[in-house]
């Protein structure tokens, strides 16, 4: 009878050992998978996320290549009409600031390179151009686009894009006419140079604004 019990006992022992080994392997695999997941989660938490930025449409339109001089403006208010009016005012102020820089640069160039004795200083020419020409051009603007956003605090944010209705060629011609008619710059060569320098100043200003 003992001969029959020995193989049975051995089989039971072997089965127990095999089961124990399987359990240890399964436990080891589970621990490895847990460790692996933790490592992956840690790596993902350290990896910087990224979000695609989109340019506000009015800003994009103002910065686009165009035959007309453009600027954008923005304002926030709890009253939509007030936000719209203030955004338009902001855009015109930006146009004026752009023009002022270009006019002052052209006037300084004229003062340094004029082909005749100066009858007016760069400051007086710049002031006359701003009041007699630029102010009128800025009044003659049209709205190209308006963007309206409802903010979480209940206020309203508005963006507008304005452009001067005269294209760049007509703008330059109008400027040259004012310089001649008002006797600000007498020689044609000097007037042409002033107009050119102002156009260059406007382009430089736009490029700098896009880089900021």
mmCIF file of N, CA and C in Angstrom, residues 7-132:
data_model
loop_
_atom_site.group_PDB
_atom_site.id
_atom_site.type_symbol
_atom_site.label_atom_id
_atom_site.label_comp_id
_atom_site.label_asym_id
_atom_site.label_seq_id
_atom_site.Cartn_x
_atom_site.Cartn_y
_atom_site.Cartn_z
ATOM 1 N N UNK A 7 4.081 8.127 -4.644
ATOM 2 C CA UNK A 7 3.918 8.979 -5.850
ATOM 3 C C UNK A 7 2.850 10.029 -5.650
ATOM 4 N N UNK A 8 1.809 9.657 -4.956
ATOM 5 C CA UNK A 8 0.730 10.639 -4.741
ATOM 6 C C UNK A 8 1.227 11.802 -3.917
ATOM 7 N N UNK A 9 2.018 11.474 -2.865
ATOM 8 C CA UNK A 9 2.558 12.543 -2.007
ATOM 9 C C UNK A 9 3.520 13.423 -2.785
ATOM 10 N N UNK A 10 4.378 12.786 -3.589
ATOM 11 C CA UNK A 10 5.320 13.555 -4.415
ATOM 12 C C UNK A 10 4.597 14.464 -5.391
ATOM 13 N N UNK A 11 3.539 13.938 -5.990
ATOM 14 C CA UNK A 11 2.749 14.741 -6.949
ATOM 15 C C UNK A 11 2.145 15.944 -6.256
ATOM 16 N N UNK A 12 1.668 15.717 -5.038
ATOM 17 C CA UNK A 12 1.077 16.826 -4.302
ATOM 18 C C UNK A 12 2.097 17.884 -3.965
ATOM 19 N N UNK A 13 3.291 17.439 -3.570
ATOM 20 C CA UNK A 13 4.351 18.388 -3.236
ATOM 21 C C UNK A 13 4.754 19.204 -4.449
ATOM 22 N N UNK A 14 4.950 18.495 -5.566
ATOM 23 C CA UNK A 14 5.336 19.181 -6.803
ATOM 24 C C UNK A 14 4.279 20.189 -7.234
ATOM 25 N N UNK A 15 3.028 19.800 -7.103
ATOM 26 C CA UNK A 15 1.932 20.705 -7.482
ATOM 27 C C UNK A 15 1.916 21.940 -6.594
ATOM 28 N N UNK A 16 2.152 21.741 -5.325
ATOM 29 C CA UNK A 16 2.169 22.856 -4.372
ATOM 30 C C UNK A 16 3.315 23.825 -4.687
ATOM 31 N N UNK A 17 4.494 23.222 -4.978
ATOM 32 C CA UNK A 17 5.656 24.046 -5.325
ATOM 33 C C UNK A 17 5.405 24.829 -6.602
ATOM 34 N N UNK A 18 4.790 24.149 -7.604
ATOM 35 C CA UNK A 18 4.497 24.799 -8.886
ATOM 36 C C UNK A 18 3.518 25.934 -8.701
ATOM 37 N N UNK A 19 2.510 25.703 -7.904
ATOM 38 C CA UNK A 19 1.515 26.750 -7.653
ATOM 39 C C UNK A 19 2.155 27.939 -6.939
ATOM 40 N N UNK A 20 3.049 27.597 -5.974
ATOM 41 C CA UNK A 20 3.732 28.678 -5.258
ATOM 42 C C UNK A 20 4.592 29.506 -6.178
ATOM 43 N N UNK A 21 5.294 28.828 -7.103
ATOM 44 C CA UNK A 21 6.140 29.542 -8.062
ATOM 45 C C UNK A 21 5.298 30.416 -8.975
ATOM 46 N N UNK A 22 4.159 29.869 -9.416
ATOM 47 C CA UNK A 22 3.271 30.630 -10.307
ATOM 48 C C UNK A 22 2.748 31.873 -9.611
ATOM 49 N N UNK A 23 2.377 31.721 -8.339
ATOM 50 C CA UNK A 23 1.859 32.855 -7.588
ATOM 51 C C UNK A 23 2.934 33.923 -7.423
ATOM 52 N N UNK A 24 4.190 33.462 -7.133
ATOM 53 C CA UNK A 24 5.282 34.419 -6.983
ATOM 54 C C UNK A 24 5.544 35.161 -8.283
ATOM 55 N N UNK A 25 5.502 34.429 -9.419
ATOM 56 C CA UNK A 25 5.725 35.065 -10.723
ATOM 57 C C UNK A 25 4.616 36.064 -11.033
ATOM 58 N N UNK A 26 3.375 35.642 -10.733
ATOM 59 C CA UNK A 26 2.249 36.537 -10.994
ATOM 60 C C UNK A 26 2.362 37.794 -10.144
ATOM 61 N N UNK A 27 2.737 37.597 -8.864
ATOM 62 C CA UNK A 27 2.893 38.736 -7.963
ATOM 63 C C UNK A 27 4.011 39.648 -8.437
ATOM 64 N N UNK A 28 5.105 39.036 -8.899
ATOM 65 C CA UNK A 28 6.240 39.820 -9.397
ATOM 66 C C UNK A 28 5.855 40.606 -10.639
ATOM 67 N N UNK A 29 5.122 39.953 -11.551
ATOM 68 C CA UNK A 29 4.676 40.633 -12.772
ATOM 69 C C UNK A 29 3.748 41.800 -12.432
ATOM 70 N N UNK A 30 2.844 41.587 -11.473
ATOM 71 C CA UNK A 30 1.899 42.638 -11.087
ATOM 72 C C UNK A 30 2.639 43.836 -10.488
ATOM 73 N N UNK A 31 3.621 43.546 -9.631
ATOM 74 C CA UNK A 31 4.412 44.612 -9.026
ATOM 75 C C UNK A 31 5.209 45.379 -10.076
ATOM 76 N N UNK A 32 5.720 44.650 -11.056
ATOM 77 C CA UNK A 32 6.476 45.295 -12.134
ATOM 78 C C UNK A 32 5.567 46.220 -12.941
ATOM 79 N N UNK A 33 4.359 45.725 -13.267
ATOM 80 C CA UNK A 33 3.420 46.542 -14.034
ATOM 81 C C UNK A 33 3.025 47.792 -13.252
ATOM 82 N N UNK A 34 2.832 47.635 -11.938
ATOM 83 C CA UNK A 34 2.510 48.779 -11.098
ATOM 84 C C UNK A 34 3.649 49.785 -11.087
ATOM 85 N N UNK A 35 4.840 49.295 -10.952
ATOM 86 C CA UNK A 35 6.019 50.168 -10.962
ATOM 87 C C UNK A 35 6.158 50.883 -12.305
ATOM 88 N N UNK A 36 5.931 50.129 -13.388
ATOM 89 C CA UNK A 36 6.046 50.684 -14.732
ATOM 90 C C UNK A 36 5.025 51.802 -14.941
ATOM 91 N N UNK A 37 3.788 51.572 -14.502
ATOM 92 C CA UNK A 37 2.747 52.585 -14.644
ATOM 93 C C UNK A 37 3.088 53.843 -13.847
ATOM 94 N N UNK A 38 3.622 53.642 -12.643
ATOM 95 C CA UNK A 38 4.014 54.784 -11.817
ATOM 96 C C UNK A 38 5.113 55.604 -12.481
ATOM 97 N N UNK A 39 6.080 54.883 -13.091
ATOM 98 C CA UNK A 39 7.161 55.578 -13.779
ATOM 99 C C UNK A 39 6.637 56.365 -14.980
ATOM 100 N N UNK A 40 5.710 55.757 -15.729
ATOM 101 C CA UNK A 40 5.146 56.423 -16.901
ATOM 102 C C UNK A 40 4.337 57.650 -16.486
ATOM 103 N N UNK A 41 3.554 57.518 -15.410
ATOM 104 C CA UNK A 41 2.772 58.645 -14.932
ATOM 105 C C UNK A 41 3.666 59.779 -14.445
ATOM 106 N N UNK A 42 4.758 59.413 -13.768
ATOM 107 C CA UNK A 42 5.695 60.431 -13.300
ATOM 108 C C UNK A 42 6.338 61.166 -14.473
ATOM 109 N N UNK A 43 6.677 60.396 -15.511
ATOM 110 C CA UNK A 43 7.298 61.005 -16.695
ATOM 111 C C UNK A 43 6.326 61.945 -17.394
ATOM 112 N N UNK A 44 5.057 61.510 -17.466
ATOM 113 C CA UNK A 44 4.056 62.342 -18.132
ATOM 114 C C UNK A 44 3.784 63.615 -17.347
ATOM 115 N N UNK A 45 3.804 63.506 -16.004
ATOM 116 C CA UNK A 45 3.561 64.694 -15.181
ATOM 117 C C UNK A 45 4.695 65.703 -15.313
ATOM 118 N N UNK A 46 5.904 65.226 -15.609
ATOM 119 C CA UNK A 46 7.054 66.109 -15.766
ATOM 120 C C UNK A 46 7.168 66.662 -17.179
ATOM 121 N N UNK A 47 6.547 65.989 -18.130
ATOM 122 C CA UNK A 47 6.636 66.430 -19.521
ATOM 123 C C UNK A 47 5.735 67.648 -19.724
ATOM 124 N N UNK A 48 6.248 68.742 -20.259
ATOM 125 C CA UNK A 48 5.409 69.940 -20.432
ATOM 126 C C UNK A 48 4.306 69.717 -21.453
ATOM 127 N N UNK A 49 3.123 70.189 -21.114
ATOM 128 C CA UNK A 49 2.021 70.110 -22.064
ATOM 129 C C UNK A 49 2.088 71.315 -22.991
ATOM 130 N N UNK A 50 1.396 71.287 -24.094
ATOM 131 C CA UNK A 50 1.406 72.408 -25.025
ATOM 132 C C UNK A 50 0.004 72.694 -25.513
ATOM 133 N N UNK A 51 -0.262 73.962 -25.715
ATOM 134 C CA UNK A 51 -1.551 74.407 -26.212
ATOM 135 C C UNK A 51 -1.309 75.337 -27.391
ATOM 136 N N UNK A 52 -1.962 75.083 -28.490
ATOM 137 C CA UNK A 52 -1.796 75.911 -29.685
ATOM 138 C C UNK A 52 -2.396 77.286 -29.444
ATOM 139 N N UNK A 53 -1.595 78.320 -29.649
ATOM 140 C CA UNK A 53 -2.079 79.686 -29.524
ATOM 141 C C UNK A 53 -2.691 80.139 -30.847
ATOM 142 N N UNK A 54 -3.794 80.842 -30.754
ATOM 143 C CA UNK A 54 -4.409 81.407 -31.949
ATOM 144 C C UNK A 54 -4.411 82.928 -31.807
ATOM 145 N N UNK A 55 -4.112 83.617 -32.884
ATOM 146 C CA UNK A 55 -4.084 85.078 -32.855
ATOM 147 C C UNK A 55 -5.499 85.629 -32.928
ATOM 148 N N UNK A 56 -5.770 86.643 -32.131
ATOM 149 C CA UNK A 56 -7.076 87.286 -32.166
ATOM 150 C C UNK A 56 -7.291 87.815 -33.585
ATOM 151 N N UNK A 57 -8.461 87.553 -34.197
ATOM 152 C CA UNK A 57 -8.686 87.920 -35.611
ATOM 153 C C UNK A 57 -8.433 89.391 -35.938
ATOM 154 N N UNK A 58 -8.806 90.298 -35.052
ATOM 155 C CA UNK A 58 -8.597 91.722 -35.327
ATOM 156 C C UNK A 58 -7.109 92.079 -35.319
ATOM 157 N N UNK A 59 -6.360 91.462 -34.403
ATOM 158 C CA UNK A 59 -4.915 91.698 -34.378
ATOM 159 C C UNK A 59 -4.274 91.127 -35.636
ATOM 160 N N UNK A 60 -4.695 89.922 -36.012
ATOM 161 C CA UNK A 60 -4.142 89.288 -37.211
ATOM 162 C C UNK A 60 -4.424 90.128 -38.451
ATOM 163 N N UNK A 61 -5.620 90.681 -38.539
ATOM 164 C CA UNK A 61 -6.000 91.506 -39.688
ATOM 165 C C UNK A 61 -5.191 92.799 -39.716
ATOM 166 N N UNK A 62 -4.966 93.385 -38.551
ATOM 167 C CA UNK A 62 -4.199 94.628 -38.482
ATOM 168 C C UNK A 62 -2.746 94.411 -38.883
ATOM 169 N N UNK A 63 -2.216 93.221 -38.601
ATOM 170 C CA UNK A 63 -0.811 92.923 -38.893
ATOM 171 C C UNK A 63 -0.593 92.375 -40.295
ATOM 172 N N UNK A 64 -1.663 92.031 -40.988
ATOM 173 C CA UNK A 64 -1.539 91.450 -42.327
ATOM 174 C C UNK A 64 -1.055 92.501 -43.330
ATOM 175 N N UNK A 65 -0.430 92.029 -44.409
ATOM 176 C CA UNK A 65 -0.024 92.936 -45.486
ATOM 177 C C UNK A 65 -1.264 93.562 -46.115
ATOM 178 N N UNK A 66 -1.227 94.858 -46.324
ATOM 179 C CA UNK A 66 -2.400 95.554 -46.865
ATOM 180 C C UNK A 66 -1.963 96.823 -47.570
ATOM 181 N N UNK A 67 -2.769 97.283 -48.499
ATOM 182 C CA UNK A 67 -2.522 98.548 -49.175
ATOM 183 C C UNK A 67 -3.022 99.721 -48.349
ATOM 184 N N UNK A 68 -3.669 99.436 -47.229
ATOM 185 C CA UNK A 68 -4.174 100.482 -46.345
ATOM 186 C C UNK A 68 -3.524 100.351 -44.972
ATOM 187 N N UNK A 69 -3.316 101.468 -44.326
ATOM 188 C CA UNK A 69 -2.702 101.475 -42.989
ATOM 189 C C UNK A 69 -3.760 101.059 -41.978
ATOM 190 N N UNK A 70 -3.411 100.086 -41.122
ATOM 191 C CA UNK A 70 -4.383 99.530 -40.180
ATOM 192 C C UNK A 70 -3.862 99.565 -38.748
ATOM 193 N N UNK A 71 -4.803 99.420 -37.823
ATOM 194 C CA UNK A 71 -4.457 99.274 -36.404
ATOM 195 C C UNK A 71 -5.627 98.602 -35.707
ATOM 196 N N UNK A 72 -5.332 97.909 -34.609
ATOM 197 C CA UNK A 72 -6.403 97.305 -33.822
ATOM 198 C C UNK A 72 -6.511 98.027 -32.488
ATOM 199 N N UNK A 73 -7.654 97.882 -31.847
ATOM 200 C CA UNK A 73 -7.855 98.448 -30.522
ATOM 201 C C UNK A 73 -8.678 97.490 -29.694
ATOM 202 N N UNK A 74 -8.597 97.616 -28.385
ATOM 203 C CA UNK A 74 -9.358 96.736 -27.501
ATOM 204 C C UNK A 74 -9.797 97.491 -26.263
ATOM 205 N N UNK A 75 -10.903 97.038 -25.674
ATOM 206 C CA UNK A 75 -11.418 97.649 -24.448
ATOM 207 C C UNK A 75 -12.349 96.655 -23.768
ATOM 208 N N UNK A 76 -12.513 96.817 -22.464
ATOM 209 C CA UNK A 76 -13.398 95.964 -21.680
ATOM 210 C C UNK A 76 -14.319 96.827 -20.833
ATOM 211 N N UNK A 77 -15.589 96.466 -20.823
ATOM 212 C CA UNK A 77 -16.570 97.219 -20.042
ATOM 213 C C UNK A 77 -17.759 96.311 -19.744
ATOM 214 N N UNK A 78 -18.565 96.707 -18.760
ATOM 215 C CA UNK A 78 -19.791 95.969 -18.483
ATOM 216 C C UNK A 78 -20.924 96.432 -19.393
ATOM 217 N N UNK A 79 -20.658 97.490 -20.157
ATOM 218 C CA UNK A 79 -21.644 97.995 -21.127
ATOM 219 C C UNK A 79 -21.064 97.807 -22.528
ATOM 220 N N UNK A 80 -21.760 97.055 -23.362
ATOM 221 C CA UNK A 80 -21.216 96.706 -24.681
ATOM 222 C C UNK A 80 -20.930 97.942 -25.530
ATOM 223 N N UNK A 81 -21.835 98.891 -25.556
ATOM 224 C CA UNK A 81 -21.634 100.086 -26.378
ATOM 225 C C UNK A 81 -20.405 100.858 -25.931
ATOM 226 N N UNK A 82 -20.208 100.923 -24.612
ATOM 227 C CA UNK A 82 -19.028 101.621 -24.088
ATOM 228 C C UNK A 82 -17.749 100.898 -24.493
ATOM 229 N N UNK A 83 -17.786 99.578 -24.450
ATOM 230 C CA UNK A 83 -16.607 98.791 -24.853
ATOM 231 C C UNK A 83 -16.309 98.998 -26.335
ATOM 232 N N UNK A 84 -17.345 99.028 -27.165
ATOM 233 C CA UNK A 84 -17.160 99.242 -28.607
ATOM 234 C C UNK A 84 -16.553 100.612 -28.885
ATOM 235 N N UNK A 85 -17.114 101.645 -28.249
ATOM 236 C CA UNK A 85 -16.609 103.005 -28.465
ATOM 237 C C UNK A 85 -15.164 103.155 -27.996
ATOM 238 N N UNK A 86 -14.858 102.557 -26.834
ATOM 239 C CA UNK A 86 -13.517 102.670 -26.294
ATOM 240 C C UNK A 86 -12.509 101.889 -27.138
ATOM 241 N N UNK A 87 -12.928 100.745 -27.683
ATOM 242 C CA UNK A 87 -12.039 99.960 -28.541
ATOM 243 C C UNK A 87 -11.717 100.730 -29.824
ATOM 244 N N UNK A 88 -12.715 101.412 -30.390
ATOM 245 C CA UNK A 88 -12.467 102.232 -31.584
ATOM 246 C C UNK A 88 -11.518 103.385 -31.250
ATOM 247 N N UNK A 89 -11.727 103.997 -30.094
ATOM 248 C CA UNK A 89 -10.851 105.094 -29.676
ATOM 249 C C UNK A 89 -9.422 104.585 -29.482
ATOM 250 N N UNK A 90 -9.295 103.404 -28.901
ATOM 251 C CA UNK A 90 -7.973 102.819 -28.698
ATOM 252 C C UNK A 90 -7.281 102.558 -30.031
ATOM 253 N N UNK A 91 -8.026 102.070 -31.017
ATOM 254 C CA UNK A 91 -7.452 101.807 -32.340
ATOM 255 C C UNK A 91 -6.982 103.110 -32.997
ATOM 256 N N UNK A 92 -7.781 104.169 -32.871
ATOM 257 C CA UNK A 92 -7.378 105.455 -33.455
ATOM 258 C C UNK A 92 -6.160 106.029 -32.737
ATOM 259 N N UNK A 93 -6.103 105.830 -31.435
ATOM 260 C CA UNK A 93 -4.923 106.282 -30.688
ATOM 261 C C UNK A 93 -3.674 105.539 -31.147
ATOM 262 N N UNK A 94 -3.824 104.252 -31.425
ATOM 263 C CA UNK A 94 -2.689 103.473 -31.925
ATOM 264 C C UNK A 94 -2.271 103.970 -33.308
ATOM 265 N N UNK A 95 -3.239 104.293 -34.149
ATOM 266 C CA UNK A 95 -2.919 104.863 -35.460
ATOM 267 C C UNK A 95 -2.159 106.176 -35.295
ATOM 268 N N UNK A 96 -2.647 107.013 -34.375
ATOM 269 C CA UNK A 96 -2.000 108.306 -34.152
ATOM 270 C C UNK A 96 -0.572 108.136 -33.646
ATOM 271 N N UNK A 97 -0.364 107.178 -32.735
ATOM 272 C CA UNK A 97 0.981 106.938 -32.208
ATOM 273 C C UNK A 97 1.913 106.460 -33.311
ATOM 274 N N UNK A 98 1.408 105.588 -34.170
ATOM 275 C CA UNK A 98 2.195 105.087 -35.297
ATOM 276 C C UNK A 98 2.594 106.238 -36.226
ATOM 277 N N UNK A 99 1.611 107.094 -36.541
ATOM 278 C CA UNK A 99 1.857 108.225 -37.440
ATOM 279 C C UNK A 99 2.850 109.213 -36.820
ATOM 280 N N UNK A 100 2.700 109.453 -35.528
ATOM 281 C CA UNK A 100 3.553 110.427 -34.860
ATOM 282 C C UNK A 100 5.022 110.010 -34.929
ATOM 283 N N UNK A 101 5.281 108.727 -34.685
ATOM 284 C CA UNK A 101 6.660 108.237 -34.758
ATOM 285 C C UNK A 101 7.214 108.413 -36.172
ATOM 286 N N UNK A 102 6.386 108.058 -37.185
ATOM 287 C CA UNK A 102 6.835 108.160 -38.579
ATOM 288 C C UNK A 102 7.048 109.615 -38.991
ATOM 289 N N UNK A 103 6.154 110.493 -38.578
ATOM 290 C CA UNK A 103 6.260 111.918 -38.922
ATOM 291 C C UNK A 103 7.508 112.530 -38.287
ATOM 292 N N UNK A 104 7.731 112.233 -37.019
ATOM 293 C CA UNK A 104 8.900 112.789 -36.337
ATOM 294 C C UNK A 104 10.199 112.312 -36.968
ATOM 295 N N UNK A 105 10.235 111.042 -37.369
ATOM 296 C CA UNK A 105 11.425 110.522 -38.026
ATOM 297 C C UNK A 105 11.678 111.206 -39.361
ATOM 298 N N UNK A 106 10.605 111.418 -40.142
ATOM 299 C CA UNK A 106 10.746 112.079 -41.440
ATOM 300 C C UNK A 106 11.147 113.541 -41.269
ATOM 301 N N UNK A 107 10.606 114.201 -40.251
ATOM 302 C CA UNK A 107 10.933 115.609 -40.013
ATOM 303 C C UNK A 107 12.386 115.766 -39.584
ATOM 304 N N UNK A 108 12.864 114.866 -38.735
ATOM 305 C CA UNK A 108 14.270 114.905 -38.320
ATOM 306 C C UNK A 108 15.194 114.691 -39.517
ATOM 307 N N UNK A 109 14.820 113.760 -40.384
ATOM 308 C CA UNK A 109 15.619 113.502 -41.587
ATOM 309 C C UNK A 109 15.650 114.745 -42.474
ATOM 310 N N UNK A 110 14.502 115.422 -42.610
ATOM 311 C CA UNK A 110 14.443 116.626 -43.429
ATOM 312 C C UNK A 110 15.346 117.711 -42.860
ATOM 313 N N UNK A 111 15.308 117.879 -41.541
ATOM 314 C CA UNK A 111 16.113 118.908 -40.908
ATOM 315 C C UNK A 111 17.605 118.663 -41.131
ATOM 316 N N UNK A 112 17.989 117.410 -41.190
ATOM 317 C CA UNK A 112 19.405 117.069 -41.350
ATOM 318 C C UNK A 112 19.857 117.071 -42.805
ATOM 319 N N UNK A 113 18.929 116.887 -43.741
ATOM 320 C CA UNK A 113 19.325 116.702 -45.144
ATOM 321 C C UNK A 113 18.662 117.674 -46.116
ATOM 322 N N UNK A 114 18.035 118.720 -45.634
ATOM 323 C CA UNK A 114 17.342 119.657 -46.522
ATOM 324 C C UNK A 114 18.312 120.318 -47.491
ATOM 325 N N UNK A 115 17.831 120.582 -48.706
ATOM 326 C CA UNK A 115 18.655 121.183 -49.749
ATOM 327 C C UNK A 115 18.533 122.705 -49.797
ATOM 328 N N UNK A 116 17.982 123.294 -48.758
ATOM 329 C CA UNK A 116 17.883 124.752 -48.700
ATOM 330 C C UNK A 116 17.888 125.161 -47.226
ATOM 331 N N UNK A 117 18.046 126.455 -46.991
ATOM 332 C CA UNK A 117 18.003 126.938 -45.618
ATOM 333 C C UNK A 117 16.628 126.682 -45.015
ATOM 334 N N UNK A 118 16.627 126.147 -43.811
ATOM 335 C CA UNK A 118 15.362 125.777 -43.177
ATOM 336 C C UNK A 118 14.570 127.018 -42.768
ATOM 337 N N UNK A 119 13.297 127.006 -43.149
ATOM 338 C CA UNK A 119 12.404 128.063 -42.688
ATOM 339 C C UNK A 119 11.571 127.585 -41.509
ATOM 340 N N UNK A 120 11.499 126.263 -41.367
ATOM 341 C CA UNK A 120 10.750 125.666 -40.269
ATOM 342 C C UNK A 120 11.595 124.567 -39.634
ATOM 343 N N UNK A 121 11.469 124.419 -38.349
ATOM 344 C CA UNK A 121 12.200 123.362 -37.649
ATOM 345 C C UNK A 121 11.481 122.026 -37.826
ATOM 346 N N UNK A 122 12.191 120.965 -37.481
ATOM 347 C CA UNK A 122 11.579 119.625 -37.558
ATOM 348 C C UNK A 122 10.356 119.552 -36.660
ATOM 349 N N UNK A 123 10.436 120.182 -35.488
ATOM 350 C CA UNK A 123 9.306 120.154 -34.563
ATOM 351 C C UNK A 123 8.079 120.837 -35.115
ATOM 352 N N UNK A 124 8.251 121.981 -35.735
ATOM 353 C CA UNK A 124 7.103 122.724 -36.274
ATOM 354 C C UNK A 124 6.501 122.007 -37.479
ATOM 355 N N UNK A 125 7.359 121.414 -38.315
ATOM 356 C CA UNK A 125 6.854 120.651 -39.465
ATOM 357 C C UNK A 125 6.073 119.434 -38.980
ATOM 358 N N UNK A 126 6.635 118.729 -38.015
ATOM 359 C CA UNK A 126 5.954 117.560 -37.489
ATOM 360 C C UNK A 126 4.605 117.901 -36.894
ATOM 361 N N UNK A 127 4.542 118.997 -36.143
ATOM 362 C CA UNK A 127 3.278 119.406 -35.534
ATOM 363 C C UNK A 127 2.247 119.775 -36.599
ATOM 364 N N UNK A 128 2.694 120.476 -37.633
ATOM 365 C CA UNK A 128 1.770 120.876 -38.705
ATOM 366 C C UNK A 128 1.242 119.663 -39.459
ATOM 367 N N UNK A 129 2.114 118.693 -39.749
ATOM 368 C CA UNK A 129 1.689 117.484 -40.459
ATOM 369 C C UNK A 129 0.683 116.706 -39.619
ATOM 370 N N UNK A 130 0.917 116.622 -38.311
ATOM 371 C CA UNK A 130 0.008 115.880 -37.440
ATOM 372 C C UNK A 130 -1.369 116.544 -37.386
ATOM 373 N N UNK A 131 -1.405 117.861 -37.267
ATOM 374 C CA UNK A 131 -2.693 118.548 -37.114
ATOM 375 C C UNK A 131 -3.417 118.755 -38.437
ATOM 376 N N UNK A 132 -2.681 119.026 -39.522
ATOM 377 C CA UNK A 132 -3.313 119.361 -40.789
ATOM 378 C C UNK A 132 -3.493 118.162 -41.725
#
